[in-house]
Short mmCIF file of C-alpha atoms in Angstrom, two decimals:
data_model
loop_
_atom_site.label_atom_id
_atom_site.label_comp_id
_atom_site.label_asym_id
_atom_site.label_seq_id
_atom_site.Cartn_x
_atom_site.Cartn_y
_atom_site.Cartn_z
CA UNK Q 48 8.45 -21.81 8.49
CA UNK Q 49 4.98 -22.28 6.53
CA UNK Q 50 3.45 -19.18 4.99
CA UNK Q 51 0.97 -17.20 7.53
CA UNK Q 52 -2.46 -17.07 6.83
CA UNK Q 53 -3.56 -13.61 6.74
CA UNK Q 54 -6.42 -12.16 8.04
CA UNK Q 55 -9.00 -9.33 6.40
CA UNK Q 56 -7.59 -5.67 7.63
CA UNK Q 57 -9.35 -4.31 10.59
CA UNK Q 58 -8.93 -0.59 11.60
CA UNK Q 59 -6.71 -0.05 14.30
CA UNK Q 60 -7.75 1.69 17.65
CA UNK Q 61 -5.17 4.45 16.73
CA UNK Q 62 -3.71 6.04 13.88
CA UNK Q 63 -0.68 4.08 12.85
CA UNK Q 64 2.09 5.31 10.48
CA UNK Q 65 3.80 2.60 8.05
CA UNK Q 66 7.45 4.05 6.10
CA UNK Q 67 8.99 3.21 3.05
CA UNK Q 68 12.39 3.53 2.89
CA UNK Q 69 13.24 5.19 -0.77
CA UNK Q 70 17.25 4.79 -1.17
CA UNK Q 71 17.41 5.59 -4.40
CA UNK Q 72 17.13 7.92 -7.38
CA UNK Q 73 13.96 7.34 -9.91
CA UNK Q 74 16.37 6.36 -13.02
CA UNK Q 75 18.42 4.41 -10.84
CA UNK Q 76 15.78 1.82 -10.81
CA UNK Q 77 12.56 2.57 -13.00
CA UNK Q 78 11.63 -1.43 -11.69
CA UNK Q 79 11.53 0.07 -8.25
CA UNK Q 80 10.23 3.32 -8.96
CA UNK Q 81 7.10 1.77 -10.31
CA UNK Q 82 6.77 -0.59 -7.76
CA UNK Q 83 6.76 1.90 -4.93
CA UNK Q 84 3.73 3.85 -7.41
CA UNK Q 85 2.21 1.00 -8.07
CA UNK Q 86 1.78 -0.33 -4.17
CA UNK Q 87 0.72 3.29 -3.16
CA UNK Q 88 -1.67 3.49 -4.95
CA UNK Q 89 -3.47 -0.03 -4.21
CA UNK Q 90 -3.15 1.02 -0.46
CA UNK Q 91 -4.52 4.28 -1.31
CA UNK Q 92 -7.06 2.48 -3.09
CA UNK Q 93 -8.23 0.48 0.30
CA UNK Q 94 -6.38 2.12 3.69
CA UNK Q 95 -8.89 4.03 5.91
CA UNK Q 96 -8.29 7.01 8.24
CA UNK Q 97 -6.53 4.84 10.68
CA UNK Q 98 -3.34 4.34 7.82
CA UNK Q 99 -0.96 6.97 7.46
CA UNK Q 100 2.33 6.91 4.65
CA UNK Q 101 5.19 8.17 4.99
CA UNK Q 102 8.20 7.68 2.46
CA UNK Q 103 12.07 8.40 4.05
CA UNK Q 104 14.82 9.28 1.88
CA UNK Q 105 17.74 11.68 1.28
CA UNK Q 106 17.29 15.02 0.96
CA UNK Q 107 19.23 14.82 -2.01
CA UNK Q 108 17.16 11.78 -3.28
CA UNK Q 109 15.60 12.66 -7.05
CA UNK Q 110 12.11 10.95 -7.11
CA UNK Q 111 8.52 12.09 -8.32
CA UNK Q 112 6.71 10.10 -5.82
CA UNK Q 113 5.95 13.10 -3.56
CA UNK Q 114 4.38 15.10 -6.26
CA UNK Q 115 2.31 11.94 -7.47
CA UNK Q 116 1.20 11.52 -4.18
CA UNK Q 117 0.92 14.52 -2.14
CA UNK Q 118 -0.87 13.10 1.24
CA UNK Q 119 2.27 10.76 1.60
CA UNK Q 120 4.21 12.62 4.42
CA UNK Q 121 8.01 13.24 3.10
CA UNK Q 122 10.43 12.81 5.45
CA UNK Q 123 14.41 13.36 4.40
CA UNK Q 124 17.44 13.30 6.37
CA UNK Q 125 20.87 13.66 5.00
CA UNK Q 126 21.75 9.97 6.54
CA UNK Q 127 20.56 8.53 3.21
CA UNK Q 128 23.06 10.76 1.23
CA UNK Q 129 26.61 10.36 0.30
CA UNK Q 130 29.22 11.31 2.29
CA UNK Q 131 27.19 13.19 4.95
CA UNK Q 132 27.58 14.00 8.56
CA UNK Q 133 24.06 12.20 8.73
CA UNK Q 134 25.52 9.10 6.91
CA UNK Q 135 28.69 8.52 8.85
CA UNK Q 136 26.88 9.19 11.84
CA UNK Q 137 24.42 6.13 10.94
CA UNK Q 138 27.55 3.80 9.74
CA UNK Q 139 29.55 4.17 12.55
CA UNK Q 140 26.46 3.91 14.99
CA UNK Q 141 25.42 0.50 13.13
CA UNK Q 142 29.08 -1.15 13.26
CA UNK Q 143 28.72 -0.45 17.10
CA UNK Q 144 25.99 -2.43 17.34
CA UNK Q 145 27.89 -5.41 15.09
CA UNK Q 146 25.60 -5.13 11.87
CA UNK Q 147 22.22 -5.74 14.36
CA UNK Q 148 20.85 -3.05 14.69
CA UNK Q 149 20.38 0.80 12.79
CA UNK Q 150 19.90 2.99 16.03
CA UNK Q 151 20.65 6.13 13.75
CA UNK Q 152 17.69 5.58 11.55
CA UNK Q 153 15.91 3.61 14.53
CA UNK Q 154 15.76 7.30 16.67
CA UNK Q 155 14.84 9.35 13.93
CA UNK Q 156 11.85 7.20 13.09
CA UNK Q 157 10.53 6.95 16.71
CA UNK Q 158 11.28 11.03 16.45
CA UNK Q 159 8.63 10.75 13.41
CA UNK Q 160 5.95 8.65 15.05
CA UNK Q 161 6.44 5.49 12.53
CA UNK Q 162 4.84 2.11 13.91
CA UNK Q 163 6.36 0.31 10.73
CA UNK Q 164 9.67 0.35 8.77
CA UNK Q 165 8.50 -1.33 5.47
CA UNK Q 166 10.88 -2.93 3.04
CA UNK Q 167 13.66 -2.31 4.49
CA UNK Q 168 16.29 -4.01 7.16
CA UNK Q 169 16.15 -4.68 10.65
CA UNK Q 170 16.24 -1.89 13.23
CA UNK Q 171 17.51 -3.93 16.25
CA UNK Q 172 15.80 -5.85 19.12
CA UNK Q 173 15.53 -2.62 21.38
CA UNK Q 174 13.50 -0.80 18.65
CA UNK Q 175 10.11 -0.03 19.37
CA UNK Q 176 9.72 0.81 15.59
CA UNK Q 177 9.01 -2.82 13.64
CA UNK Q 178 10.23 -4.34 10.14
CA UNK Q 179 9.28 -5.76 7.58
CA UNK Q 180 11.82 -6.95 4.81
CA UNK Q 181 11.59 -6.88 1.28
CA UNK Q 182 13.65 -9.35 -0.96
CA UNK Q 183 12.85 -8.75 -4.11
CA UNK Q 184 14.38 -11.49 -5.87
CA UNK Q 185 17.32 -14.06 -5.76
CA UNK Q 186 19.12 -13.38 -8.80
CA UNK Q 187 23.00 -12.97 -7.09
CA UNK Q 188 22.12 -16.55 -6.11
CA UNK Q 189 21.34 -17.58 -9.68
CA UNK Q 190 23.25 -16.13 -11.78
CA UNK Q 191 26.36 -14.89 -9.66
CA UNK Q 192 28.49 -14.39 -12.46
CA UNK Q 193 26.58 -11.04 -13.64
CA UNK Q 194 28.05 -8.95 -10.24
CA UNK Q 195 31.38 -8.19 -9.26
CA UNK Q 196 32.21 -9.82 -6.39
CA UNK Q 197 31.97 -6.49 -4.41
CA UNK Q 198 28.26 -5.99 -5.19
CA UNK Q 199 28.07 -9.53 -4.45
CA UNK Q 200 29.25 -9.48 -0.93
CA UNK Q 201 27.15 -6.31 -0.23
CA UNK Q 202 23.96 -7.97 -1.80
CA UNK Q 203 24.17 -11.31 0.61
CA UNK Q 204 24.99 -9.64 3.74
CA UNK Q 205 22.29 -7.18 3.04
CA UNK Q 206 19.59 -9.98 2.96
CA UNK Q 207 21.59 -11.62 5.41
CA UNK Q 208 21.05 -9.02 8.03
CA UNK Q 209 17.26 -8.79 6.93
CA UNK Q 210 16.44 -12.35 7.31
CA UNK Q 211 17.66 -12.27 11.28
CA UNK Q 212 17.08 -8.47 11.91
CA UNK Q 213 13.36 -8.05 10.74
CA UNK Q 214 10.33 -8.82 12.22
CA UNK Q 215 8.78 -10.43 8.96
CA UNK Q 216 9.92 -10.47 5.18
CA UNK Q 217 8.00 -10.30 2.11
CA UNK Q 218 8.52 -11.88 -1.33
CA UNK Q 219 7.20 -11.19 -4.70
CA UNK Q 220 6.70 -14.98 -6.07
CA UNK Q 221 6.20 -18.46 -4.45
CA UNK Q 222 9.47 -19.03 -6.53
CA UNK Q 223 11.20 -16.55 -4.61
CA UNK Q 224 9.86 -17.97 -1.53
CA UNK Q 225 11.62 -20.80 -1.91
CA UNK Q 226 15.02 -19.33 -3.20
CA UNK Q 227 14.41 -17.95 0.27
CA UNK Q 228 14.30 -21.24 1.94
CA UNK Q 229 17.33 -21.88 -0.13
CA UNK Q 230 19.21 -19.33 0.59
CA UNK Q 231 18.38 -18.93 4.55
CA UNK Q 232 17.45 -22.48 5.69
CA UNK Q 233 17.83 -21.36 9.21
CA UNK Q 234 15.56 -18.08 9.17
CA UNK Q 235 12.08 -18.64 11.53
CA UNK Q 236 10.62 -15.25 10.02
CA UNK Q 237 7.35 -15.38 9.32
CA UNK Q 238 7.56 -14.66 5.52
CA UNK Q 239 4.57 -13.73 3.01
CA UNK Q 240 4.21 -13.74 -0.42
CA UNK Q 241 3.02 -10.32 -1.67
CA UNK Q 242 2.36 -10.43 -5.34
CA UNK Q 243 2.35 -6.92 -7.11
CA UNK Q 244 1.01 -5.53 -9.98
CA UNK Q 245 1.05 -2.99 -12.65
CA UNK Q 246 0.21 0.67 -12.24
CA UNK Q 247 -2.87 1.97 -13.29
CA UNK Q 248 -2.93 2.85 -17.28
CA UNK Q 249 -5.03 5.73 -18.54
CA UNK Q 250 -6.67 4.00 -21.31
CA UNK Q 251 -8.66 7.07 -22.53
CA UNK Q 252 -5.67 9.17 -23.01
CA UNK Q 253 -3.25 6.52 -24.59
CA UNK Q 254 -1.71 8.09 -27.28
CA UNK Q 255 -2.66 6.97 -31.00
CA UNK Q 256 -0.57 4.49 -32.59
CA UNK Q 257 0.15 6.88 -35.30
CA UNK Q 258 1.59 9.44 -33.27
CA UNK Q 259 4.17 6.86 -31.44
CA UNK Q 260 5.16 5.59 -35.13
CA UNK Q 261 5.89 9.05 -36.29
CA UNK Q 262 7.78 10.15 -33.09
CA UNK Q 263 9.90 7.14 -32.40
CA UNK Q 264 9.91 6.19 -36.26
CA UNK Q 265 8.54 2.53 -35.90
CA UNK Q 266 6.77 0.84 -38.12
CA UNK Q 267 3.03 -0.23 -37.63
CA UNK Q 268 3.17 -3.50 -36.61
CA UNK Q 269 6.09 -4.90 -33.73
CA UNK Q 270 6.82 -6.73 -30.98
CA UNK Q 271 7.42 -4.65 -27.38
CA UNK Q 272 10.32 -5.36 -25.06
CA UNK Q 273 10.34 -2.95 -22.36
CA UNK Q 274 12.98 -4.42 -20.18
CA UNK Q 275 15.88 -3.00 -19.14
CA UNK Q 276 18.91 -3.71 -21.04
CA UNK Q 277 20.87 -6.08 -18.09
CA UNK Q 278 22.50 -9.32 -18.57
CA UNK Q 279 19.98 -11.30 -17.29
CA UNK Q 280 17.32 -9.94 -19.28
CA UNK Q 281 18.31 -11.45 -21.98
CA UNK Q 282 17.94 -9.49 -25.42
CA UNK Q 283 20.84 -11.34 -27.05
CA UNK Q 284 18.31 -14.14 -27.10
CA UNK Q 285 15.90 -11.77 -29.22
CA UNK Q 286 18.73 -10.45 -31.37
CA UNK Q 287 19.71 -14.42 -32.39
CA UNK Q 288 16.10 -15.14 -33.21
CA UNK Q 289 16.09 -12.11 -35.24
CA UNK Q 290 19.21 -13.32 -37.11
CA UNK Q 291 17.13 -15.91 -38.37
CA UNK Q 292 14.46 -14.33 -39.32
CA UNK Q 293 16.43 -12.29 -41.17
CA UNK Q 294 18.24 -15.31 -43.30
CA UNK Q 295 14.51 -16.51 -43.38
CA UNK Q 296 13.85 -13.27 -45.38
CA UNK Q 297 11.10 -12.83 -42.69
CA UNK Q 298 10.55 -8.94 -41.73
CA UNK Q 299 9.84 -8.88 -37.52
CA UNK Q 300 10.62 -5.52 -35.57
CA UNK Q 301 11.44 -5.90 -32.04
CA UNK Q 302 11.25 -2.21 -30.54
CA UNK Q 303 12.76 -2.12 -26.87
CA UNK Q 304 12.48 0.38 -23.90
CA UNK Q 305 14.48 0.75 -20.89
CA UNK Q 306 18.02 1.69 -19.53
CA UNK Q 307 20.78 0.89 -21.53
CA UNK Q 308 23.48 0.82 -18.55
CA UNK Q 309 24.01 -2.18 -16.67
CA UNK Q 310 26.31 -1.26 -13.52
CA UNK Q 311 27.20 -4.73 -13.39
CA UNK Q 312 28.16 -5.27 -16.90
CA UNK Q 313 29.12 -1.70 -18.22
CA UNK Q 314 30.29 -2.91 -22.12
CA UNK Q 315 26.79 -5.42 -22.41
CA UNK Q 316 24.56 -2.87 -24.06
CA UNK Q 317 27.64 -1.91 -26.25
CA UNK Q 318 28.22 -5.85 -27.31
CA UNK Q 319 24.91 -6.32 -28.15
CA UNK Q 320 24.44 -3.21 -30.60
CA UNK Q 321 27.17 -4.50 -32.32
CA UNK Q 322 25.87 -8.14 -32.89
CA UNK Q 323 23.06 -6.23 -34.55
CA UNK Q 324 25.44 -4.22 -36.71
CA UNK Q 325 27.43 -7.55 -37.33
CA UNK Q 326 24.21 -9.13 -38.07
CA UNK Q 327 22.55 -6.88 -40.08
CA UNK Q 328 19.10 -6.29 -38.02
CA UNK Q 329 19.56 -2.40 -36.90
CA UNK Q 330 16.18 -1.94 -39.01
CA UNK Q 331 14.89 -4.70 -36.84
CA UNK Q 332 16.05 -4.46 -33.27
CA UNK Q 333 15.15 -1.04 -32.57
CA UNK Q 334 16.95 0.40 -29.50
CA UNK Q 335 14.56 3.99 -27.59
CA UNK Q 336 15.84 3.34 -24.50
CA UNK Q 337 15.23 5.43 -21.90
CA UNK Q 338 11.19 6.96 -22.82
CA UNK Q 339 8.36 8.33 -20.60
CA UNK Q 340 6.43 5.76 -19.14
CA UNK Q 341 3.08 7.18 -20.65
CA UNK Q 342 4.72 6.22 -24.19
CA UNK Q 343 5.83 2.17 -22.78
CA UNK Q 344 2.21 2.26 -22.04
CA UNK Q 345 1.05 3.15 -25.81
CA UNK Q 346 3.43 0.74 -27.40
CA UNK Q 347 2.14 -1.82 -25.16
CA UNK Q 348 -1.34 -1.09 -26.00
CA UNK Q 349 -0.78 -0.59 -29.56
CA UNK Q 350 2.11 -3.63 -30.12
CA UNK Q 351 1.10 -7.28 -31.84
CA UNK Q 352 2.41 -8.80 -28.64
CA UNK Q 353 4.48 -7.85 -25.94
CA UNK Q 354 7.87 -10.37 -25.21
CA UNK Q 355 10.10 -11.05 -21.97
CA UNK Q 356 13.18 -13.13 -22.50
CA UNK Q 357 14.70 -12.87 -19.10
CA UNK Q 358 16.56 -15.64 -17.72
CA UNK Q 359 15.29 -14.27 -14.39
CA UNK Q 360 12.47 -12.36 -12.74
CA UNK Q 361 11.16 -12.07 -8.94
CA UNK Q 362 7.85 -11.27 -10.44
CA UNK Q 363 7.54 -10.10 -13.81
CA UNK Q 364 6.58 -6.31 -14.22
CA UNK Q 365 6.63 -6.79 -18.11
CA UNK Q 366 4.13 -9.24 -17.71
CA UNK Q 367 1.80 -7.69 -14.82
CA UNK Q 368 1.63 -4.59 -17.55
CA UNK Q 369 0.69 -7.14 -20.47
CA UNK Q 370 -1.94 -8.88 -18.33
CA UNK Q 371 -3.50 -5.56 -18.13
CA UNK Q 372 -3.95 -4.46 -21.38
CA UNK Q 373 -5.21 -8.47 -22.49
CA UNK Q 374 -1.72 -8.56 -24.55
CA UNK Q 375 -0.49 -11.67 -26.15
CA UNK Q 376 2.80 -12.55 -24.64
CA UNK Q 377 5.93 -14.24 -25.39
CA UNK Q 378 7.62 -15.34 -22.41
CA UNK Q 379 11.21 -17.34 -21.16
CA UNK Q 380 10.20 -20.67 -20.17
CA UNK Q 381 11.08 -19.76 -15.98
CA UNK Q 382 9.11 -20.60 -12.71
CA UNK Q 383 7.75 -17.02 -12.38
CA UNK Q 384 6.53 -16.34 -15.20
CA UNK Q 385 4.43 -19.93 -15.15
CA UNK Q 386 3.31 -18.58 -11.50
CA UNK Q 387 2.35 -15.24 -13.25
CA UNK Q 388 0.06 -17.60 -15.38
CA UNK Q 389 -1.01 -14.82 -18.07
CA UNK Q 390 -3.78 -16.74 -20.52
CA UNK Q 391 -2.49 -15.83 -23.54
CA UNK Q 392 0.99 -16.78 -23.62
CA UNK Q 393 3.30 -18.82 -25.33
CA UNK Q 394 7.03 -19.89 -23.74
CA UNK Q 395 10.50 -20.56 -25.00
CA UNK Q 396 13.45 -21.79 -23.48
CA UNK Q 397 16.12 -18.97 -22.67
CA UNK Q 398 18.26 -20.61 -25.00
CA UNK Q 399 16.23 -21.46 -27.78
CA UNK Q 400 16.59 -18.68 -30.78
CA UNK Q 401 14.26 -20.98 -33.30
CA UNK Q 402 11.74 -21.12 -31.10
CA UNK Q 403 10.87 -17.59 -30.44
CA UNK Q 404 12.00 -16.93 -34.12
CA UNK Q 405 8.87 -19.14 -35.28
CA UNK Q 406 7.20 -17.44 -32.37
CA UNK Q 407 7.98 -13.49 -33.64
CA UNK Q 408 7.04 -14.87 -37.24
CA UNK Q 409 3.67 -15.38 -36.10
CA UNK Q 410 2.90 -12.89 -33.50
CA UNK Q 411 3.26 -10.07 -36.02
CA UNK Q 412 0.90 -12.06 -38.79
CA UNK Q 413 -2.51 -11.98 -36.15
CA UNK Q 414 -5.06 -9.96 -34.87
CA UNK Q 415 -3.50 -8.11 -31.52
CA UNK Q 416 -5.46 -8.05 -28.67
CA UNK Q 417 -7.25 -4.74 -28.02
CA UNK Q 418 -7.91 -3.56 -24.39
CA UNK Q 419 -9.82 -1.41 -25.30
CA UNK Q 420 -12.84 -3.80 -27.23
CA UNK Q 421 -12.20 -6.91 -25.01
CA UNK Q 422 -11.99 -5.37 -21.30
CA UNK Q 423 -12.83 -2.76 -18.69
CA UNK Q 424 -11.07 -0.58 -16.37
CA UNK Q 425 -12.88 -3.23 -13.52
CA UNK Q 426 -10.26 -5.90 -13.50
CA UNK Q 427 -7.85 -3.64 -12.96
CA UNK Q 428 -9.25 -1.98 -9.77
CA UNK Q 429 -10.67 -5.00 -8.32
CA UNK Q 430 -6.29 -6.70 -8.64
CA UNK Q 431 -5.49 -3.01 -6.80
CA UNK Q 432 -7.39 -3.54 -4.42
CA UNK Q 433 -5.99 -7.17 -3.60
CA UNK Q 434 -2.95 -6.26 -3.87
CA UNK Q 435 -3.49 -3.17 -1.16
CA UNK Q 436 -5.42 -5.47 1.14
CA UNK Q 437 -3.12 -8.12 1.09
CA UNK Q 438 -0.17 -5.60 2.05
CA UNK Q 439 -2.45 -4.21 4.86
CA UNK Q 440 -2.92 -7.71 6.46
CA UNK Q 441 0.61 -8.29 6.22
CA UNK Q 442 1.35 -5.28 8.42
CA UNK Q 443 -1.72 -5.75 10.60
CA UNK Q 444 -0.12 -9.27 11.75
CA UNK Q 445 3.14 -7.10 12.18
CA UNK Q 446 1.89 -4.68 14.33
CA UNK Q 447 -0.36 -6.74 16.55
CA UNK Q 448 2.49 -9.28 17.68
#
């Protein structure tokens, strides 16, 4: 089915509430953590009296989201917890229905007053409540061999069920629209692309590039890669390239950011530190981790140019963030990240270490970009508020049909 046009928001005649399903804890998934901010605050942004939030999760669910937005209306039920009453309740009401419906959650958001379940599954044809999928990416299709075949299974019938359950789905990329296609020839959704973006970065109170050296003992001039450290993201590419550099008797520091446990692969971040012991480059490849998100931000701002090897993305958050602060990247030669079009990029293929070696030999010989002399804070707002419009026609088609 083609992609709907969408129409500018109108108010509706009545107040309508739209929910967000929030399944999991903040560290779980920083990707989707940020996400969640970042869209909240571009409908904040835009929405008029008319739009109310609401975010439903466990009440043992760890997330900051309520105290970063207080006029979002919190609604928890143990259902979303682990081994609850509440959850086996939900389970066994949803295998009644033969995976096509959620009359559990279904009653307790009619109970709530929410017009729209948002990024989440399917509630069932006799739910007044309606859907609207979100599939984020495609990546079990690509790259299968990076989940067990348990989180496989759970992963396809999960999008599966969304793509006949839901009354609309959402993607992040035109790539991922037609991974979609791919995937579920036989879905007659109507499906929109919703491209997201960064959240907002408080330029005036970055912190100085000396105090980030001293703290996380880096050296003045690197290369950022704030992904986390999964398979499919790729560092062994950057610690090759760095490899060479090194027999090149070229000095590049890579600094990286982000959870070092992949659930999938438990031993990868493990392997890789060890190919940088075995290759010499532990003063090199430097390893923080997990770091408030206030400090990625200042060794974005303050890096020679900010790199993204992945092998995959739905849309690139790495690059959204770079686009925002006017950062040179160095990006994996993949569909996305061409659709992200940043304008001061340069691209490798995900197997080619002497490319981004030559690449990382140059990025750290420049001028870096500064935000802070080259831009203002107006770009930003005016992509927020695109990006909360857009998601408010979306649901306004929803709604109306």
């Amino acid at each position: 089915m083609p992609l709907c046009e969408m129409d500018k928001h109108r108010q509706y005649n009545k107040t309508v509430k739209i929910a967000f399903a929030y399944t999991f804890n903040d560290l779980d998934w920083l990707g989707g953590r940020n996400y969640y901010s970042s869209l909240f605050s571009a409908i904040e942004s835009v929405k008029d009296k008319s739009v109310k939030i609401a975010l439903v999760m466990g009440n043992d669910t760890i997330t900051s989201l309520p105290e970063q937005f207080p006029e979002v209306e919190i609604l928890r039920d143990s259902m979303f917890d682990r081994r609850t009453l509440g959850s086996i309740t939900r389970r066994v009401r949803r295998l009644m229905t033969g995976g096509r419906g959620d009359p559990h959650l279904a009653s307790f958001l009619t109970a709530n007053s929410v017009d729209l379940l948002s990024h989440f599954g399917g509630l069932g044809k006799d739910s007044s409540v309606k859907t609207l999928g979100w599939l984020p990416d495609f990546q079990f299709m690509k790259f299968p061999t990076n989940w067990t075949p348990r989180q496989l299974k759970a992963t396809k019938n999960t999008y599966d069920l969304m793509c006949k359950n839901c009354n609309a789905l959402i993607v992040s990329s035109f790539d991922a629209l037609s991974d979609l296609s791919t995937f579920a020839p036989w879905c007659n959704l109507p499906r929109y692309v919703l491209n997201f973006i960064s959240l907002p970065i408080d330029i005036q109170n970055l912190r100085s590039l000396q105090s980030i050296k001293l703290q996380y003992k880096i050296p003045l001039k690197y290369v950022l890669l704030p992904n986390q450290f999964w398979a499919h993201k790729n560092h062994r590419l950057v610690v090759d390239a760095l490899a060479i550099l090194k027999k090149r008797g070229i000095d590049v520091t890579v600094v990286c950011t982000g959870q070092t446990i992949d659930i999938r692969r438990p031993e990868h971040f493990t392997l890789l530190m060890n190919k940088v012991e075995e290759f010499g480059i532990s003063e090199n490849f430097i390893a923080l981790g997990l770091i408030p998100y206030s400090d990625v931000q200042a060794l974005m701002a303050h890096a020679s140019c900010v790199l993204n090897p992945s092998c995959f993305e739905g849309w690139s958050t790495t690059v959204e963030e770079a686009k925002t602060l006017c950062k040179q990247v160095l990006l994996s030669d993949i569909a996305v990240h061409r659709e992200q079009a940043p304008s001061n990029a340069k691209y490798f293929l995900t197997d080619d270490s002497n490319t981004l070696a030559n690449y990382l030999a140059e990025s750290t010989t420049g001028q870096s970009s500064n935000y802070l002399e080259t831009q203002s804070v107006r770009p930003y707002l005016e992509a927020q508020q695109v990006f909360g419009r857009r998601y408010l026609e979306i649901a306004s088609l929803i709604l109306e049909k």
